[in-house]
CSV table of C-alpha atoms in Angstrom, one decimal:
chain,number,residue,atom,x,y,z
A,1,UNK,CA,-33.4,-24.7,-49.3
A,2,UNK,CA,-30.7,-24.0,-47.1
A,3,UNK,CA,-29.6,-25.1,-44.4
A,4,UNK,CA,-30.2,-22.7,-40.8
A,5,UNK,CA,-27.6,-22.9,-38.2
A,6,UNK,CA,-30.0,-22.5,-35.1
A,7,UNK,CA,-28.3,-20.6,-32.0
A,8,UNK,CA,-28.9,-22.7,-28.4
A,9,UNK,CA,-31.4,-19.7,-27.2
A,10,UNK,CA,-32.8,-19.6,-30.7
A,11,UNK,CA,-33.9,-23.6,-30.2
A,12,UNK,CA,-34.8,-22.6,-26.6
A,13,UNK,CA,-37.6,-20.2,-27.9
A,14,UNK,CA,-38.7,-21.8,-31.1
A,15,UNK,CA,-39.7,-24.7,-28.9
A,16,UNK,CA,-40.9,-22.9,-26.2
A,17,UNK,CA,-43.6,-21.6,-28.9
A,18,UNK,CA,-44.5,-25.1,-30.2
A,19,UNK,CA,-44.5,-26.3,-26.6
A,20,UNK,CA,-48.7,-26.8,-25.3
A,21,UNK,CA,-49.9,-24.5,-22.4
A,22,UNK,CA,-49.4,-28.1,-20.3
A,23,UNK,CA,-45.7,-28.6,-21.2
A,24,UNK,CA,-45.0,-25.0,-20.9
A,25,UNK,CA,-46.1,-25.2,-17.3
A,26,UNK,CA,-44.2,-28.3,-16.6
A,27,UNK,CA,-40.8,-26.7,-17.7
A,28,UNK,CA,-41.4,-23.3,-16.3
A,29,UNK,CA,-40.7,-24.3,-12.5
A,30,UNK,CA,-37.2,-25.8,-13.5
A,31,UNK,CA,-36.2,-22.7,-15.3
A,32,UNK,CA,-37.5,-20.6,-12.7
A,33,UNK,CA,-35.5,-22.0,-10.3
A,34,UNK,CA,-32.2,-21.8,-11.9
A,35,UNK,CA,-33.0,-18.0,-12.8
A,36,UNK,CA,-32.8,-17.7,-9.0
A,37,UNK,CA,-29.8,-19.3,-8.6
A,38,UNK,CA,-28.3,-18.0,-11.1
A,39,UNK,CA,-29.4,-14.4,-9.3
A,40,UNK,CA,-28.2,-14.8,-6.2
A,41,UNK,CA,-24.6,-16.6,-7.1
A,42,UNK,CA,-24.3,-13.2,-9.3
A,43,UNK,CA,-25.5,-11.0,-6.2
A,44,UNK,CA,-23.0,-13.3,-3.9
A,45,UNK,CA,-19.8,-12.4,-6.7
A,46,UNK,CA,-20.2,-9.0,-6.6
A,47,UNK,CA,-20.6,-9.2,-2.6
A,48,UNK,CA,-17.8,-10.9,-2.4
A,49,UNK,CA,-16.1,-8.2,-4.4
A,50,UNK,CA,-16.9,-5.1,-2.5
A,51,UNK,CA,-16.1,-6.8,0.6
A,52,UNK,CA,-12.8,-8.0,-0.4
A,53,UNK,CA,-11.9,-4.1,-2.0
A,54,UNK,CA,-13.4,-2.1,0.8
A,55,UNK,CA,-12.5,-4.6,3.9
A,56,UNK,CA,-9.2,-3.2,3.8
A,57,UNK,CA,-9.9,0.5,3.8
A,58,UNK,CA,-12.8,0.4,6.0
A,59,UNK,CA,-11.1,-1.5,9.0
A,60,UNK,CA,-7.3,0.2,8.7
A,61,UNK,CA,-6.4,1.3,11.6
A,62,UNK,CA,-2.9,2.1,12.5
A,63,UNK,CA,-1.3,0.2,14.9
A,64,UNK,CA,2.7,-0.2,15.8
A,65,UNK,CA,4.1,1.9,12.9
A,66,UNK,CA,7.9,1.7,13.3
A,67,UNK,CA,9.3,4.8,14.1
A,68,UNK,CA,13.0,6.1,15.3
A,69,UNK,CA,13.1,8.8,17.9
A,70,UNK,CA,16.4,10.7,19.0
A,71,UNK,CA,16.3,11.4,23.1
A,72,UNK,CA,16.1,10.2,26.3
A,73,UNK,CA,13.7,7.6,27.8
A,74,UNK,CA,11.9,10.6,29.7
A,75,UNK,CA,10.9,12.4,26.4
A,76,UNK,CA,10.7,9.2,24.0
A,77,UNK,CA,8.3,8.1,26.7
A,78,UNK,CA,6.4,11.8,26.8
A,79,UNK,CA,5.9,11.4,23.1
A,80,UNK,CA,4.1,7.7,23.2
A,81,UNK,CA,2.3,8.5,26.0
A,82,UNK,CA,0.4,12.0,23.6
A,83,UNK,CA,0.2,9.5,20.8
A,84,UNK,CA,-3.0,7.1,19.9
A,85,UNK,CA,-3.0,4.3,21.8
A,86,UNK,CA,-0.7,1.6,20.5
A,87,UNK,CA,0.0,3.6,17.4
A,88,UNK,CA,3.5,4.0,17.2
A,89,UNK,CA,6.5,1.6,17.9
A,90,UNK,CA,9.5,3.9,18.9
A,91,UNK,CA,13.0,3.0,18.1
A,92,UNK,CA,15.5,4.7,20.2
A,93,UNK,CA,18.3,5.8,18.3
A,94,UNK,CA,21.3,7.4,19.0
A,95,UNK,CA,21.8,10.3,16.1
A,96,UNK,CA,19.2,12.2,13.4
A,97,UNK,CA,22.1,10.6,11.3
A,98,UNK,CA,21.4,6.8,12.5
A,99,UNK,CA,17.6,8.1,11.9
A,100,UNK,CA,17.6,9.5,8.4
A,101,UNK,CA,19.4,5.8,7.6
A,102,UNK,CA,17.1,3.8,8.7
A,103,UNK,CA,14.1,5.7,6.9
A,104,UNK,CA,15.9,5.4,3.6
A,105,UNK,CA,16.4,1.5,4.4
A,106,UNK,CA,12.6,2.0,5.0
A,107,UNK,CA,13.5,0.4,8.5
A,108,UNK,CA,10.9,3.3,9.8
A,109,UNK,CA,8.2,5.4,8.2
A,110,UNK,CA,9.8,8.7,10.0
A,111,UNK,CA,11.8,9.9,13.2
A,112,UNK,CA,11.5,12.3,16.2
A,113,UNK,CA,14.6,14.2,17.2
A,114,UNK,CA,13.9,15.4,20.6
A,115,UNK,CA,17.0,17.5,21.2
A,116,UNK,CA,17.5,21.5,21.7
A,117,UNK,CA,15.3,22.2,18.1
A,118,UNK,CA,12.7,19.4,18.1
A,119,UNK,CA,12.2,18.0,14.9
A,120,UNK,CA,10.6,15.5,12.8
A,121,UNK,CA,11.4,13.6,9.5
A,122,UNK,CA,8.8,12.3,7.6
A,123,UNK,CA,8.8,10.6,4.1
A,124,UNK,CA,6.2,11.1,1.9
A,125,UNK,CA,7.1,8.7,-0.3
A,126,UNK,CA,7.1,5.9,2.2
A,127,UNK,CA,3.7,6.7,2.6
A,128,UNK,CA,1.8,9.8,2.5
A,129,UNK,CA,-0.4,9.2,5.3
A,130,UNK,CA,2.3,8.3,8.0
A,131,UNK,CA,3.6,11.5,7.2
A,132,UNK,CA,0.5,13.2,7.5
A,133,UNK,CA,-0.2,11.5,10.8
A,134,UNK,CA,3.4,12.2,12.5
A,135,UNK,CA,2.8,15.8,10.9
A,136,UNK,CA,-0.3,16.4,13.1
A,137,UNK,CA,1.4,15.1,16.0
A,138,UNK,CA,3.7,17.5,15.3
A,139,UNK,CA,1.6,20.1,15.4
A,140,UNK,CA,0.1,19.2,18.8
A,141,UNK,CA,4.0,19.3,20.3
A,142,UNK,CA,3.9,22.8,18.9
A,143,UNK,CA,0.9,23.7,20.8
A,144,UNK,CA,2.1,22.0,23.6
A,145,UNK,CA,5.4,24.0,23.4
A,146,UNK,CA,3.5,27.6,22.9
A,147,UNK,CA,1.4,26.8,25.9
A,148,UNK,CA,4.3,26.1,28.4
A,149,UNK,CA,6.1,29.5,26.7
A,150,UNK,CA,2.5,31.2,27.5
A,151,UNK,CA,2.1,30.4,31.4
A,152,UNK,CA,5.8,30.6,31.5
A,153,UNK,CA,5.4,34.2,30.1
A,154,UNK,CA,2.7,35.1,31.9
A,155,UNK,CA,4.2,33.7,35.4
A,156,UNK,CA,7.2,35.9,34.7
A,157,UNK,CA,4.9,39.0,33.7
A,158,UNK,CA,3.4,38.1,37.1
A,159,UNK,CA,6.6,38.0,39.4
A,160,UNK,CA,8.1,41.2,37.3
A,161,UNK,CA,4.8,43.0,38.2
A,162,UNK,CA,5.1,42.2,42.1
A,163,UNK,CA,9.2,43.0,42.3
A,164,UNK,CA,7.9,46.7,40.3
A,165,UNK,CA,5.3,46.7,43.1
A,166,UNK,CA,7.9,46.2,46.2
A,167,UNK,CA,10.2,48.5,44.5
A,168,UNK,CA,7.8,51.4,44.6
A,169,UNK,CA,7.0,50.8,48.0
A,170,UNK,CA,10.5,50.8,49.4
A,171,UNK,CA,10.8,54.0,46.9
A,172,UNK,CA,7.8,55.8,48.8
A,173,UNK,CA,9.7,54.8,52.2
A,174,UNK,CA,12.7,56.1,51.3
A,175,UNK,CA,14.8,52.9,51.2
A,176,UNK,CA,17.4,52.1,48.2
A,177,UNK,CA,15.5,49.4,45.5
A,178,UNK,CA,17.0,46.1,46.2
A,179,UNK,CA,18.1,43.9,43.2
A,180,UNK,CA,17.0,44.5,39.4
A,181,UNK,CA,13.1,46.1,39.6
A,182,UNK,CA,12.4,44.8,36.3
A,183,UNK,CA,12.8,41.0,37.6
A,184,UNK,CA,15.3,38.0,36.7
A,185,UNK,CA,16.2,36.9,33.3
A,186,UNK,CA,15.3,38.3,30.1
A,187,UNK,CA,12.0,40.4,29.3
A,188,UNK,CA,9.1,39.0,28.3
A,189,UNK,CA,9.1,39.5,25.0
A,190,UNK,CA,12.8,37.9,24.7
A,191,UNK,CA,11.6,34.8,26.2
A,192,UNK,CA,8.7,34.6,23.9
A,193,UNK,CA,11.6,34.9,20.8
A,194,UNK,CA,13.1,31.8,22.5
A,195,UNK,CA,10.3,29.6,21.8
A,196,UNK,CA,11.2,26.8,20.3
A,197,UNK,CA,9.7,25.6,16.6
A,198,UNK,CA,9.0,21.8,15.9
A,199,UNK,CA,10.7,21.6,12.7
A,200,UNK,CA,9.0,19.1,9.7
A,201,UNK,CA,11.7,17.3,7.2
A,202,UNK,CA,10.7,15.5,3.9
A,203,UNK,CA,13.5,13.1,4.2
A,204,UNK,CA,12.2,11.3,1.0
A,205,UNK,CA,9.6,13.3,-0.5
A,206,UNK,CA,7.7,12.1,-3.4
A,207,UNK,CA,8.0,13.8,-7.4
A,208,UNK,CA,6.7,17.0,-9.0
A,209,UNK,CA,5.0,14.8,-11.2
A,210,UNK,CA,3.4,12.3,-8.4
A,211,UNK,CA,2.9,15.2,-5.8
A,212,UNK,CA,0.0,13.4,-3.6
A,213,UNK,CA,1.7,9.5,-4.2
A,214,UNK,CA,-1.6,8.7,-5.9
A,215,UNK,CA,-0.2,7.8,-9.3
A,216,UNK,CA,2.0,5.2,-7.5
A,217,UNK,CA,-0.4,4.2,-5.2
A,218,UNK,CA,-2.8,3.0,-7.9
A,219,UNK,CA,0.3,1.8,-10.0
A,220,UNK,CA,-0.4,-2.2,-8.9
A,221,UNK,CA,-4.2,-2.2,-10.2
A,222,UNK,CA,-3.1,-1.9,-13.9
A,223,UNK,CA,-0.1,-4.5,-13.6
A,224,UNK,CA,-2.7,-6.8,-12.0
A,225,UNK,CA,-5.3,-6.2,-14.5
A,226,UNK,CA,-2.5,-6.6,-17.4
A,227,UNK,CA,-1.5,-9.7,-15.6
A,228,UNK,CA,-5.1,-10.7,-15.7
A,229,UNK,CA,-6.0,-9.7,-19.2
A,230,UNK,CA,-2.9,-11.0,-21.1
A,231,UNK,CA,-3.0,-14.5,-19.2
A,232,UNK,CA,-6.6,-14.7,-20.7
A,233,UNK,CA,-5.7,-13.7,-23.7
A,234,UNK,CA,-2.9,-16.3,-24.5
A,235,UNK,CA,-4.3,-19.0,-22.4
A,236,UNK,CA,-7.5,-19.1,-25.0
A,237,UNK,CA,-5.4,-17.4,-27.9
A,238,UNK,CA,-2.5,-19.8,-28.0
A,239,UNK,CA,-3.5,-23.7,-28.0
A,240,UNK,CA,0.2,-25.4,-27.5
A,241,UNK,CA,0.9,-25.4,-24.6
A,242,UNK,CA,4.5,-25.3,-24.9
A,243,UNK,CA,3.6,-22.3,-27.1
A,244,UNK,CA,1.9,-20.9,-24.2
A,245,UNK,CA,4.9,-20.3,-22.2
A,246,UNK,CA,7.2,-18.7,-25.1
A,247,UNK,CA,3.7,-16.2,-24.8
A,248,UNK,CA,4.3,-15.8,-21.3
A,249,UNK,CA,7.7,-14.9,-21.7
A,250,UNK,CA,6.9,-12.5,-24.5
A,251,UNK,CA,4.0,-10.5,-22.9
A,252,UNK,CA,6.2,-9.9,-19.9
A,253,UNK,CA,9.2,-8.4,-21.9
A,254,UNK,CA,7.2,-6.4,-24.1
A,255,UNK,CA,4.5,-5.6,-21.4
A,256,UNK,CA,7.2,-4.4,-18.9
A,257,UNK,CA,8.6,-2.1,-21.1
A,258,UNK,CA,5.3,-0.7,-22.6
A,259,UNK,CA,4.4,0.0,-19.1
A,260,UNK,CA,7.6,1.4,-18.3
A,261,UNK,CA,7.7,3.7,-20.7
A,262,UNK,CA,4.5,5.0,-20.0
A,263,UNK,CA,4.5,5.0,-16.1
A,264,UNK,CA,8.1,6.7,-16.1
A,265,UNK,CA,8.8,8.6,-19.3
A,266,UNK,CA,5.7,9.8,-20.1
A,267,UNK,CA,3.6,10.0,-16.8
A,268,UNK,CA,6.2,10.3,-14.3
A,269,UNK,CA,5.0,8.1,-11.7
A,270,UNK,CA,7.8,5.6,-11.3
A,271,UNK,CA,11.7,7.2,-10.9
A,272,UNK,CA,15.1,5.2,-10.6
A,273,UNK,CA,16.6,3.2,-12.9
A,274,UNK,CA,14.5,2.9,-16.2
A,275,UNK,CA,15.3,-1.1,-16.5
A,276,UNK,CA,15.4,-1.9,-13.5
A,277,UNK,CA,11.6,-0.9,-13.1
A,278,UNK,CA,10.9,-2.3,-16.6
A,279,UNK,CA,12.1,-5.6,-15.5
A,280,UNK,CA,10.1,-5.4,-12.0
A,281,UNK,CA,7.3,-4.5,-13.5
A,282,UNK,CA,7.8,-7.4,-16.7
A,283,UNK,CA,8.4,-10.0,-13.6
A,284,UNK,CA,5.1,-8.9,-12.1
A,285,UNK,CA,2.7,-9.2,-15.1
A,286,UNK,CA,4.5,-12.4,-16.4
A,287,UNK,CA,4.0,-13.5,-12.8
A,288,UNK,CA,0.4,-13.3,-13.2
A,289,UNK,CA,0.0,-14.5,-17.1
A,290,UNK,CA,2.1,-17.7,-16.1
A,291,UNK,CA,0.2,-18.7,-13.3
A,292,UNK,CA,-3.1,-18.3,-15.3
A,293,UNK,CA,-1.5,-20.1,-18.1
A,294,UNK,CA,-0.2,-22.7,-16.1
A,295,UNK,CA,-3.9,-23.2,-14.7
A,296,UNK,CA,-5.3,-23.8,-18.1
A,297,UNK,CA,-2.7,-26.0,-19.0
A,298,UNK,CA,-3.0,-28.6,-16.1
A,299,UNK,CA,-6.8,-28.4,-15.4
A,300,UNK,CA,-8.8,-26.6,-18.6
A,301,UNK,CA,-10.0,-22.5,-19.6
A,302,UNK,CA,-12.2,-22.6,-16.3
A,303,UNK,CA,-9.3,-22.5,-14.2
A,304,UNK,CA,-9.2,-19.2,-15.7
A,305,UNK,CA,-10.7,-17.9,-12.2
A,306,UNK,CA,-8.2,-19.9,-10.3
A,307,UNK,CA,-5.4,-17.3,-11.3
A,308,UNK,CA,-8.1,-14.4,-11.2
A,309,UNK,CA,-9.3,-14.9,-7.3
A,310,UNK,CA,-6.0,-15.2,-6.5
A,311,UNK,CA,-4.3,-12.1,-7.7
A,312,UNK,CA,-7.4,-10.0,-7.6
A,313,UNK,CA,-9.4,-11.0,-4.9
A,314,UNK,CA,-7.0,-12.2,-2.5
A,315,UNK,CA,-4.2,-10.6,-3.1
A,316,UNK,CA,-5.0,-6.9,-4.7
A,317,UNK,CA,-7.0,-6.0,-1.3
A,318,UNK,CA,-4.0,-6.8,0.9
A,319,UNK,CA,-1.3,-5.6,-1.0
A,320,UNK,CA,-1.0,-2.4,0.8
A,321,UNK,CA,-0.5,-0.3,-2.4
A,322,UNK,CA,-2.5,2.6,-1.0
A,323,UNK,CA,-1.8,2.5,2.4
A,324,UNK,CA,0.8,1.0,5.2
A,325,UNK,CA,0.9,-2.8,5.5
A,326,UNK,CA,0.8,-1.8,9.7
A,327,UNK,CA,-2.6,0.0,8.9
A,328,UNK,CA,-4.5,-3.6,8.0
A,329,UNK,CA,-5.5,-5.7,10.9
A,330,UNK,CA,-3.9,-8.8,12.0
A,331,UNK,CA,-0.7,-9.9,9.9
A,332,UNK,CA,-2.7,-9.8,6.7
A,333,UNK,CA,-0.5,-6.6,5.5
A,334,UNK,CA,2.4,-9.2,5.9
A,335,UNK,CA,0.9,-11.7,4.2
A,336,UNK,CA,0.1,-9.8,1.6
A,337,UNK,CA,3.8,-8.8,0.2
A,338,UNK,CA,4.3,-12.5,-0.3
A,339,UNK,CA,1.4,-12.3,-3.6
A,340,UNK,CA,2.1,-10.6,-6.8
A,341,UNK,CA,0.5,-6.9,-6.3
A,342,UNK,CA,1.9,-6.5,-2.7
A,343,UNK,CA,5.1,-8.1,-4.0
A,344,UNK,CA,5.2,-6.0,-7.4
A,345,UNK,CA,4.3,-2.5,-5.4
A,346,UNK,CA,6.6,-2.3,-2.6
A,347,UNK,CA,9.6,-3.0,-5.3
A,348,UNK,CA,8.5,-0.1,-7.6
A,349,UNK,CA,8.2,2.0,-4.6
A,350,UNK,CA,11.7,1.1,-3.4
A,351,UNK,CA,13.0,1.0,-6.7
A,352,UNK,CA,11.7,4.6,-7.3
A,353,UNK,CA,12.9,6.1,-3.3
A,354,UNK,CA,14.4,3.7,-1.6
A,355,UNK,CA,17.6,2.5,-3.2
A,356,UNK,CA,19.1,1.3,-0.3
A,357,UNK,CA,16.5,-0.7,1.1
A,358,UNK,CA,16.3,-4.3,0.6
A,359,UNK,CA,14.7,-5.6,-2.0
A,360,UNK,CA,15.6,-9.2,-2.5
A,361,UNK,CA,12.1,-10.5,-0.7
A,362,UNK,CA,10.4,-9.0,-3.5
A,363,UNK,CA,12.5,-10.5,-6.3
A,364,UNK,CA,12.3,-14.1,-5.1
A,365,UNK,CA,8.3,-13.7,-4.4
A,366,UNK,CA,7.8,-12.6,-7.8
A,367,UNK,CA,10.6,-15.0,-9.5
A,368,UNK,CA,9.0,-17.7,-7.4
A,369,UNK,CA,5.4,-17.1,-8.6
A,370,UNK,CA,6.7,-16.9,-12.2
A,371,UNK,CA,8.3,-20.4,-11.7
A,372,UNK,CA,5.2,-21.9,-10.4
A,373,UNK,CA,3.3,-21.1,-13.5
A,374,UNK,CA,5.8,-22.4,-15.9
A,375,UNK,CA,6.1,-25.6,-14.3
A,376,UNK,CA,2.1,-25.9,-14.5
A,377,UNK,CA,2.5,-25.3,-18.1
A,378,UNK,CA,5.5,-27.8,-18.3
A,379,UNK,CA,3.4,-31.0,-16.0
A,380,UNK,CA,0.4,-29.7,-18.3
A,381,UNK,CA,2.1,-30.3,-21.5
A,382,UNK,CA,4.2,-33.6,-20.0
A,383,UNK,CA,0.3,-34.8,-19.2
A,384,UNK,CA,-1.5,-34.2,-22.4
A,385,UNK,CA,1.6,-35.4,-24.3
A,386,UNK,CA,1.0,-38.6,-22.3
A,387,UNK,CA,-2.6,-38.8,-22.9
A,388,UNK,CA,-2.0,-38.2,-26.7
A,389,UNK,CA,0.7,-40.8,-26.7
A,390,UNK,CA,-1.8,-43.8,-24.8
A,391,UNK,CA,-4.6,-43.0,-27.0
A,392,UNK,CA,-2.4,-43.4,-30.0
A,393,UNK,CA,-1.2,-46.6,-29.0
């Protein structure tokens, strides 16, 4: 007869239905209790998740966004005074030159130039909604503007009407008109061609192929999932440990330039220099995969959620990928380019735009999370060696 290779729940029920009415009874409280728990510690994960995704968007608020602004104290002062209440941080600078500088060092998200033909830069690719919040503030200085023209037009209609007035009484007198009839200064309708027009410059605008910055924006959730996946994947798949790290290694060479290839050539979401964002975005993933990997080695497969929580759940929601790090409360958007995805997407970014920004922060945070997972592996393998070695002897 041969021989059946019973399943755990397959033992479970077979001796559930030899077990009497009395036993049954007797076991059912246990189990009941742990289907609870079991419950609610599921309910509590996903909790946990929502809260940790939508925290972010639900509490942004912007607050000191760095801004330049070209003018004098009267007028710089006149613009943060029509502003929200503590949302920008004006920068007086001296030149729409000095201005456009600092926005491609990504020094400032955009720039007022209060002179003779007010204007204002914005850069999209910075971040889409910075632009779309100094664009509206733009808008309300060209309503301000057209108002001023309006009463200033209509007080000139007024004092033109009362000089006509005056000059056909002193007609019906008999005296000589005295001055121009038709008023001071240029017609109405000359003044109104005066008005000025708040001018709105893209100083870095974003790609045909990325018009909205949502391809870029949601660039850092598959290099963190990759991350995630392929630290799984060779953590369980490969069982030397010293093995493990030529996998690392491997997976971030081959994955950077998969997803290189695909987020540049094919979907247009990343610009720049084709290695260089092939060798960001391999740094980034191998980041991740090491640390997991590095988990594994030193403590066992369920530090598998060590290297998880921290890249997903602590730092995906703070990375500002989708919005400005000033826009999250507290310092957490600072806090949050020193982790892989926050780390990871402002380099792409500035690899993409910002060429002349600096970018050496986000080499050494990703270099230095890379390192810390390949020494795990390293102590790991030095300790099991050791334990291998005692037990021999």
């Amino acid at each position: 007869m041969p021989t059946q290779i019973l399943s755990r729940e397959d033992k479970a029920d077979r001796s559930a239905v030899s077990e009497t009415p009395e036993q049954a009874a007797q076991a059912a409280p246990p189990q009941f209790g742990r289907a609870i728990l079991v419950a609610v510690f599921a309910a509590a994960v996903v909790s946990l998740v929502l809260l940790a995704f939508s925290w972010p968007t639900v509490t942004a608020d912007p607050k000191d966004l760095p801004i330049a602004a070209v003018g004098d104290e009267q007028q710089i002062d006149q613009i943060a005074e029509n502003a929200p209440d503590g949302m920008l941080d004006l920068k007086r600078v001296d030149s729409r030159a000095e201005a456009v500088q600092l926005i491609e060092e990504r020094e400032v998200y955009g720039a007022f130039v209060l002179e003779d033909e007010p204007e204002i830069l914005i850069a999209k690719a910075a971040s889409p909604a910075v632009a779309q919040q100094l664009s509206g503030i733009g808008t309300q200085m060209q309503h301000s503007i057209d108002q001023q023209a309006i009463s200033g037009l209509q007080e000139g209609t007024k004092k033109m009407q009362e000089q006509m007035q005056k000059a056909l009484e002193a007609a019906a007198s008999g005296q000589p008109p005295q001055g121009n009839p038709a008023g001071e200064g240029a017609d109405p309708a000359a003044s109104a061609m005066e008005v000025p027009q708040v001018k709105i410059t893209d100083v870095v605008p974003l790609s045909d192929d990325d018009p909205s910055g949502a391809g870029l924006a949601i660039a850092g959730l598959p290099l963190t999932l990759g991350g995630i996946v392929g630290g799984v994947l060779t953590s369980m798949g490969i069982r030397s440990r010293r093995m493990r790290l030529v996998g690392t290694i491997v997976y971030g060479v081959v994955g950077g330039l998969a997803l290189a290839l695909i987020m540049q050539t094919w979907f247009g979401i990343l610009q720049g220099n084709f290695g260089l964002n092939a060798v960001a975005i391999g740094l980034s993933i191998a980041a991740t995969v090491g640390l997991i990997n590095g988990f594994v080695s030193l403590i066992g497969p369920a530090s598998i959620a060590i290297g998880a929580v921290l890249t997903m759940l602590i730092g995906n929601p703070i990375a500002s990928l989708n919005q400005p790090k000033e826009f999250l409360a507290g310092n957490w958007g600072d806090i949050g380019q020193f982790f892989v995805p926050g780390a990871a997407g402002t380099l792409l970014r500035d690899l993409s735009y910002f060429p002349d920004a600096p970018m050496a922060l986000q080499w050494w945070v990703l270099s230095a999370w890379l390192a810390v997972g390949i020494a795990l592996i390293l102590v790991g393998h030095v300790i099991a060696h050791r334990k291998a070695h005692s037990a021999a002897h």
